[in-house]
Amino acid sequence: MRIGVVTFPGSLDDRDAQRAVRIAGAEPVALWHGAHDLDGVDAVILPGGFSYGDYLRSGAIAALSPIMTEVKDAAAKGMPILGICNGFQMLVEAHLLPGGLIRNDHQHFVRRDQKLTVENADTAWTHEFARGQEIIIPLKNAEGGYIASDETLDRIEGEGLVAFRYAGVNPNGSLRDIAGLTNPGGNVVGLMPHPEHATEPGFGPDTSVAMRSGVDGLPFFTSAIAAIARVAA
């Protein structure tokens, strides 16, 4: 399995995402924002960072990058697409997911190990979780407040498109505690926390087992690999 990770000017977590793909058992493929070629990959990750310095709005300029034309076409054909933090912002700016993301309500950058509740375990990126499962994933953002109209919020709730909610603490003022979304097809998922930082013992969040032992992010990547394998079969 080959999973592409797109690098934009200002990407910070592209190498971390590549490493997570490798740990999960797939081949990471570096993709460049200015290309019109997905290099035959089976899935795509839009990583975290500060693409184009977060000018205009976070993810707004990156959403117009040449490669996003290919990403949108691939998403329409069912390819698994994951947007992490800045990548989630790109997905909403590209209208692959609804709503928007604005500056945190407390006006400060936040960094914490964040508890999430899995709301949708039927997507290409979440099917190895159980609905209602609580996981801990690192979070780091300044513009992570999810917003949408009441009509849109009611629709995504009714259609089961909320993938994750913040549990315990809402770190950025996101409406209805929304931390991540999926599209109706279940192949496109975006979330603000960073699963790529919780894939390897010794480097993830602290747990009761040991310091830095949390690997709750790994099922994102193994789920995608399994989903790709099912389609190929």
mmCIF file of C-alpha atoms in Angstrom:
data_model
loop_
_atom_site.group_PDB
_atom_site.id
_atom_site.type_symbol
_atom_site.label_atom_id
_atom_site.label_comp_id
_atom_site.label_asym_id
_atom_site.label_seq_id
_atom_site.Cartn_x
_atom_site.Cartn_y
_atom_site.Cartn_z
ATOM 1 C CA MET A 1 0.000 0.000 0.000
ATOM 2 C CA ARG A 2 1.268 3.470 -0.930
ATOM 3 C CA ILE A 3 -0.025 6.465 1.021
ATOM 4 C CA GLY A 4 0.888 9.934 -0.164
ATOM 5 C CA VAL A 5 1.675 12.803 2.199
ATOM 6 C CA VAL A 6 1.465 16.266 0.630
ATOM 7 C CA THR A 7 4.025 18.898 1.601
ATOM 8 C CA PHE A 8 2.965 22.541 1.363
ATOM 9 C CA PRO A 9 5.110 25.610 2.106
ATOM 10 C CA GLY A 10 4.888 25.740 5.899
ATOM 11 C CA SER A 11 4.017 22.075 6.503
ATOM 12 C CA LEU A 12 5.493 20.915 9.808
ATOM 13 C CA ASP A 13 4.176 17.405 10.330
ATOM 14 C CA ASP A 14 4.637 15.853 6.905
ATOM 15 C CA ARG A 15 7.628 13.780 8.023
ATOM 16 C CA ASP A 16 5.735 12.673 11.134
ATOM 17 C CA ALA A 17 2.824 11.554 8.969
ATOM 18 C CA GLN A 18 5.204 9.664 6.681
ATOM 19 C CA ARG A 19 6.691 7.931 9.702
ATOM 20 C CA ALA A 20 3.235 6.977 10.984
ATOM 21 C CA VAL A 21 2.399 5.445 7.594
ATOM 22 C CA ARG A 22 5.629 3.431 7.692
ATOM 23 C CA ILE A 23 4.996 2.234 11.263
ATOM 24 C CA ALA A 24 1.494 1.129 10.233
ATOM 25 C CA GLY A 25 2.956 -1.030 7.474
ATOM 26 C CA ALA A 26 2.496 0.990 4.284
ATOM 27 C CA GLU A 27 4.888 2.860 2.028
ATOM 28 C CA PRO A 28 4.838 6.645 2.489
ATOM 29 C CA VAL A 29 5.110 8.677 -0.701
ATOM 30 C CA ALA A 30 6.146 12.333 -0.576
ATOM 31 C CA LEU A 31 3.898 14.533 -2.742
ATOM 32 C CA TRP A 32 4.470 18.197 -3.592
ATOM 33 C CA HIS A 33 1.752 20.856 -3.429
ATOM 34 C CA GLY A 34 2.663 22.271 -6.829
ATOM 35 C CA ALA A 35 2.303 18.993 -8.713
ATOM 36 C CA HIS A 36 -0.682 17.688 -10.658
ATOM 37 C CA ASP A 37 0.234 14.065 -9.969
ATOM 38 C CA LEU A 38 -0.675 11.797 -7.042
ATOM 39 C CA ASP A 39 1.973 9.302 -8.194
ATOM 40 C CA GLY A 40 -0.408 6.343 -8.144
ATOM 41 C CA VAL A 41 -0.954 6.364 -4.374
ATOM 42 C CA ASP A 42 -3.812 4.520 -2.694
ATOM 43 C CA ALA A 43 -4.618 7.233 -0.133
ATOM 44 C CA VAL A 44 -3.594 10.797 0.682
ATOM 45 C CA ILE A 45 -2.794 12.631 3.907
ATOM 46 C CA LEU A 46 -2.867 16.427 4.188
ATOM 47 C CA PRO A 47 -0.584 17.066 7.176
ATOM 48 C CA GLY A 48 -0.471 19.660 9.914
ATOM 49 C CA GLY A 49 1.523 22.865 9.939
ATOM 50 C CA PHE A 50 1.082 26.456 8.868
ATOM 51 C CA SER A 51 0.706 26.260 5.093
ATOM 52 C CA TYR A 52 1.487 29.615 3.469
ATOM 53 C CA GLY A 53 1.944 31.059 6.949
ATOM 54 C CA ASP A 54 -1.800 30.784 7.634
ATOM 55 C CA TYR A 55 -2.244 33.996 5.632
ATOM 56 C CA LEU A 56 -5.786 34.929 4.595
ATOM 57 C CA ARG A 57 -7.248 32.005 6.584
ATOM 58 C CA SER A 58 -5.664 28.778 7.737
ATOM 59 C CA GLY A 59 -5.712 26.342 4.821
ATOM 60 C CA ALA A 60 -7.363 28.783 2.415
ATOM 61 C CA ILE A 61 -4.394 29.277 0.090
ATOM 62 C CA ALA A 62 -3.323 25.629 0.290
ATOM 63 C CA ALA A 63 -6.836 24.579 -0.736
ATOM 64 C CA LEU A 64 -6.142 26.250 -4.088
ATOM 65 C CA SER A 65 -2.793 24.529 -4.657
ATOM 66 C CA PRO A 66 -2.479 22.565 -7.911
ATOM 67 C CA ILE A 67 -2.413 19.182 -6.203
ATOM 68 C CA MET A 68 -5.750 19.868 -4.511
ATOM 69 C CA THR A 69 -7.446 19.517 -7.890
ATOM 70 C CA GLU A 70 -6.166 15.951 -7.976
ATOM 71 C CA VAL A 71 -7.075 15.381 -4.323
ATOM 72 C CA LYS A 72 -10.666 16.510 -4.924
ATOM 73 C CA ASP A 73 -10.982 14.300 -7.993
ATOM 74 C CA ALA A 74 -9.568 11.323 -6.063
ATOM 75 C CA ALA A 75 -11.909 11.977 -3.138
ATOM 76 C CA ALA A 76 -14.898 11.991 -5.499
ATOM 77 C CA LYS A 77 -13.794 8.558 -6.732
ATOM 78 C CA GLY A 78 -13.620 7.173 -3.187
ATOM 79 C CA MET A 79 -9.905 7.426 -2.372
ATOM 80 C CA PRO A 80 -9.243 7.675 1.397
ATOM 81 C CA ILE A 81 -8.199 11.248 2.264
ATOM 82 C CA LEU A 82 -7.147 12.313 5.778
ATOM 83 C CA GLY A 83 -6.692 15.950 6.791
ATOM 84 C CA ILE A 84 -4.883 16.548 10.075
ATOM 85 C CA CYS A 85 -5.091 19.985 11.753
ATOM 86 C CA ASN A 86 -3.981 22.320 8.933
ATOM 87 C CA GLY A 87 -5.059 19.521 6.587
ATOM 88 C CA PHE A 88 -8.545 19.599 8.150
ATOM 89 C CA GLN A 89 -8.604 23.336 7.527
ATOM 90 C CA MET A 90 -7.719 22.664 3.878
ATOM 91 C CA LEU A 91 -10.557 20.147 3.563
ATOM 92 C CA VAL A 92 -13.178 22.606 4.770
ATOM 93 C CA GLU A 93 -11.707 25.400 2.629
ATOM 94 C CA ALA A 94 -11.845 23.052 -0.379
ATOM 95 C CA HIS A 95 -15.475 22.192 0.501
ATOM 96 C CA LEU A 96 -14.681 18.515 0.875
ATOM 97 C CA LEU A 97 -16.051 18.837 4.412
ATOM 98 C CA PRO A 98 -18.642 21.358 5.656
ATOM 99 C CA GLY A 99 -18.241 24.305 7.990
ATOM 100 C CA GLY A 100 -15.156 26.289 8.891
ATOM 101 C CA LEU A 101 -12.407 26.699 11.463
ATOM 102 C CA ILE A 102 -11.638 29.946 13.277
ATOM 103 C CA ARG A 103 -9.296 31.187 15.977
ATOM 104 C CA ASN A 104 -9.600 29.479 19.361
ATOM 105 C CA ASP A 105 -12.164 31.209 21.564
ATOM 106 C CA HIS A 106 -9.538 31.977 24.234
ATOM 107 C CA GLN A 107 -7.276 33.536 21.547
ATOM 108 C CA HIS A 108 -4.264 31.413 22.510
ATOM 109 C CA PHE A 109 -2.370 28.573 20.899
ATOM 110 C CA VAL A 110 -3.230 25.337 22.707
ATOM 111 C CA ARG A 111 -1.084 22.238 23.098
ATOM 112 C CA ARG A 112 -2.350 19.276 25.123
ATOM 113 C CA ASP A 113 -2.973 15.552 25.096
ATOM 114 C CA GLN A 114 -6.633 15.629 24.192
ATOM 115 C CA LYS A 115 -9.311 13.060 25.006
ATOM 116 C CA LEU A 116 -11.691 12.340 22.129
ATOM 117 C CA THR A 117 -14.846 10.280 21.760
ATOM 118 C CA VAL A 118 -15.162 8.291 18.543
ATOM 119 C CA GLU A 119 -18.561 9.137 17.055
ATOM 120 C CA ASN A 120 -18.270 7.380 13.690
ATOM 121 C CA ALA A 121 -16.374 4.111 13.402
ATOM 122 C CA ASP A 122 -17.530 3.327 9.866
ATOM 123 C CA THR A 123 -15.036 5.381 7.836
ATOM 124 C CA ALA A 124 -11.901 4.360 5.978
ATOM 125 C CA TRP A 125 -9.818 5.969 8.733
ATOM 126 C CA THR A 126 -11.776 4.960 11.850
ATOM 127 C CA HIS A 127 -13.204 1.467 11.367
ATOM 128 C CA GLU A 128 -10.672 -0.123 13.740
ATOM 129 C CA PHE A 129 -12.130 1.964 16.562
ATOM 130 C CA ALA A 130 -15.453 1.315 18.301
ATOM 131 C CA ARG A 131 -18.212 3.899 18.387
ATOM 132 C CA GLY A 132 -18.131 5.592 21.778
ATOM 133 C CA GLN A 133 -14.502 4.627 22.393
ATOM 134 C CA GLU A 134 -12.383 7.239 24.168
ATOM 135 C CA ILE A 135 -8.897 7.857 22.818
ATOM 136 C CA ILE A 136 -6.120 10.330 23.619
ATOM 137 C CA ILE A 137 -4.438 12.203 20.772
ATOM 138 C CA PRO A 138 -2.047 15.191 20.928
ATOM 139 C CA LEU A 139 -3.590 18.521 19.955
ATOM 140 C CA LYS A 140 -1.815 21.741 18.933
ATOM 141 C CA ASN A 141 -3.555 24.618 17.192
ATOM 142 C CA ALA A 142 -4.430 28.288 17.271
ATOM 143 C CA GLU A 143 -7.342 28.213 14.825
ATOM 144 C CA GLY A 144 -9.185 25.044 15.740
ATOM 145 C CA GLY A 145 -12.621 26.363 16.621
ATOM 146 C CA TYR A 146 -15.135 24.512 14.439
ATOM 147 C CA ILE A 147 -18.087 26.597 13.252
ATOM 148 C CA ALA A 148 -21.104 26.052 11.027
ATOM 149 C CA SER A 149 -24.662 27.310 10.754
ATOM 150 C CA ASP A 150 -27.282 25.686 12.949
ATOM 151 C CA GLU A 151 -28.789 24.147 9.826
ATOM 152 C CA THR A 152 -25.441 22.614 8.826
ATOM 153 C CA LEU A 153 -24.758 21.412 12.356
ATOM 154 C CA ASP A 154 -28.160 19.717 12.521
ATOM 155 C CA ARG A 155 -27.551 18.108 9.132
ATOM 156 C CA ILE A 156 -24.130 16.683 9.944
ATOM 157 C CA GLU A 157 -25.432 15.422 13.281
ATOM 158 C CA GLY A 158 -28.427 13.800 11.607
ATOM 159 C CA GLU A 159 -26.298 12.197 8.890
ATOM 160 C CA GLY A 160 -23.718 10.870 11.342
ATOM 161 C CA LEU A 161 -20.894 12.948 9.876
ATOM 162 C CA VAL A 162 -19.330 13.886 13.211
ATOM 163 C CA ALA A 163 -16.313 11.599 13.447
ATOM 164 C CA PHE A 164 -14.885 12.791 16.783
ATOM 165 C CA ARG A 165 -15.897 15.017 19.690
ATOM 166 C CA TYR A 166 -13.743 16.580 22.360
ATOM 167 C CA ALA A 167 -14.247 14.846 25.703
ATOM 168 C CA GLY A 168 -13.608 16.302 29.139
ATOM 169 C CA VAL A 169 -12.389 19.667 27.820
ATOM 170 C CA ASN A 170 -13.339 21.629 24.741
ATOM 171 C CA PRO A 171 -9.932 23.196 24.018
ATOM 172 C CA ASN A 172 -10.894 25.755 21.383
ATOM 173 C CA GLY A 173 -14.603 26.531 21.557
ATOM 174 C CA SER A 174 -15.657 24.221 18.728
ATOM 175 C CA LEU A 175 -19.427 24.143 18.355
ATOM 176 C CA ARG A 176 -21.019 20.985 19.735
ATOM 177 C CA ASP A 177 -17.522 19.825 20.783
ATOM 178 C CA ILE A 178 -16.784 18.753 17.210
ATOM 179 C CA ALA A 179 -13.165 17.650 16.790
ATOM 180 C CA GLY A 180 -13.423 15.883 13.437
ATOM 181 C CA LEU A 181 -15.762 15.138 10.548
ATOM 182 C CA THR A 182 -16.282 12.664 7.750
ATOM 183 C CA ASN A 183 -17.957 13.036 4.382
ATOM 184 C CA PRO A 184 -21.051 10.944 3.577
ATOM 185 C CA GLY A 185 -18.930 8.390 1.708
ATOM 186 C CA GLY A 186 -16.682 7.811 4.712
ATOM 187 C CA ASN A 187 -13.493 8.149 2.676
ATOM 188 C CA VAL A 188 -12.677 11.761 3.621
ATOM 189 C CA VAL A 189 -11.931 12.468 7.296
ATOM 190 C CA GLY A 190 -10.567 15.602 8.927
ATOM 191 C CA LEU A 191 -9.698 16.313 12.548
ATOM 192 C CA MET A 192 -7.767 18.907 14.520
ATOM 193 C CA PRO A 193 -5.771 16.579 16.844
ATOM 194 C CA HIS A 194 -2.664 14.815 15.517
ATOM 195 C CA PRO A 195 -2.890 10.991 15.362
ATOM 196 C CA GLU A 196 0.569 10.792 13.754
ATOM 197 C CA HIS A 197 2.033 11.836 17.118
ATOM 198 C CA ALA A 198 0.548 8.809 18.874
ATOM 199 C CA THR A 199 1.705 5.825 16.846
ATOM 200 C CA GLU A 200 4.874 4.604 18.519
ATOM 201 C CA PRO A 201 5.519 3.574 22.161
ATOM 202 C CA GLY A 202 7.904 5.996 23.802
ATOM 203 C CA PHE A 203 6.700 8.985 21.818
ATOM 204 C CA GLY A 204 2.940 9.253 22.391
ATOM 205 C CA PRO A 205 0.830 10.658 25.223
ATOM 206 C CA ASP A 206 1.373 9.419 28.762
ATOM 207 C CA THR A 207 -0.866 6.552 29.873
ATOM 208 C CA SER A 208 -1.291 4.534 33.070
ATOM 209 C CA VAL A 209 0.995 1.918 31.525
ATOM 210 C CA ALA A 210 4.026 4.165 31.142
ATOM 211 C CA MET A 211 5.102 7.644 30.172
ATOM 212 C CA ARG A 212 4.759 8.386 26.455
ATOM 213 C CA SER A 213 3.222 4.984 25.782
ATOM 214 C CA GLY A 214 0.014 6.112 24.053
ATOM 215 C CA VAL A 215 -0.542 4.767 20.544
ATOM 216 C CA ASP A 216 -4.217 5.651 20.014
ATOM 217 C CA GLY A 217 -3.326 7.281 16.701
ATOM 218 C CA LEU A 218 -2.091 4.108 15.045
ATOM 219 C CA PRO A 219 -5.563 2.716 14.147
ATOM 220 C CA PHE A 220 -6.142 5.694 11.846
ATOM 221 C CA PHE A 221 -3.400 4.452 9.572
ATOM 222 C CA THR A 222 -3.976 0.707 9.923
ATOM 223 C CA SER A 223 -7.688 1.314 9.247
ATOM 224 C CA ALA A 224 -6.824 3.001 5.951
ATOM 225 C CA ILE A 225 -4.476 0.206 4.960
ATOM 226 C CA ALA A 226 -7.179 -2.381 5.657
ATOM 227 C CA ALA A 227 -9.757 -0.340 3.722
ATOM 228 C CA ILE A 228 -7.440 -0.136 0.718
ATOM 229 C CA ALA A 229 -6.812 -3.887 0.888
ATOM 230 C CA ARG A 230 -10.565 -4.620 0.882
ATOM 231 C CA VAL A 231 -11.070 -2.516 -2.236
ATOM 232 C CA ALA A 232 -8.086 -4.172 -3.963
ATOM 233 C CA ALA A 233 -9.448 -7.622 -3.171
#
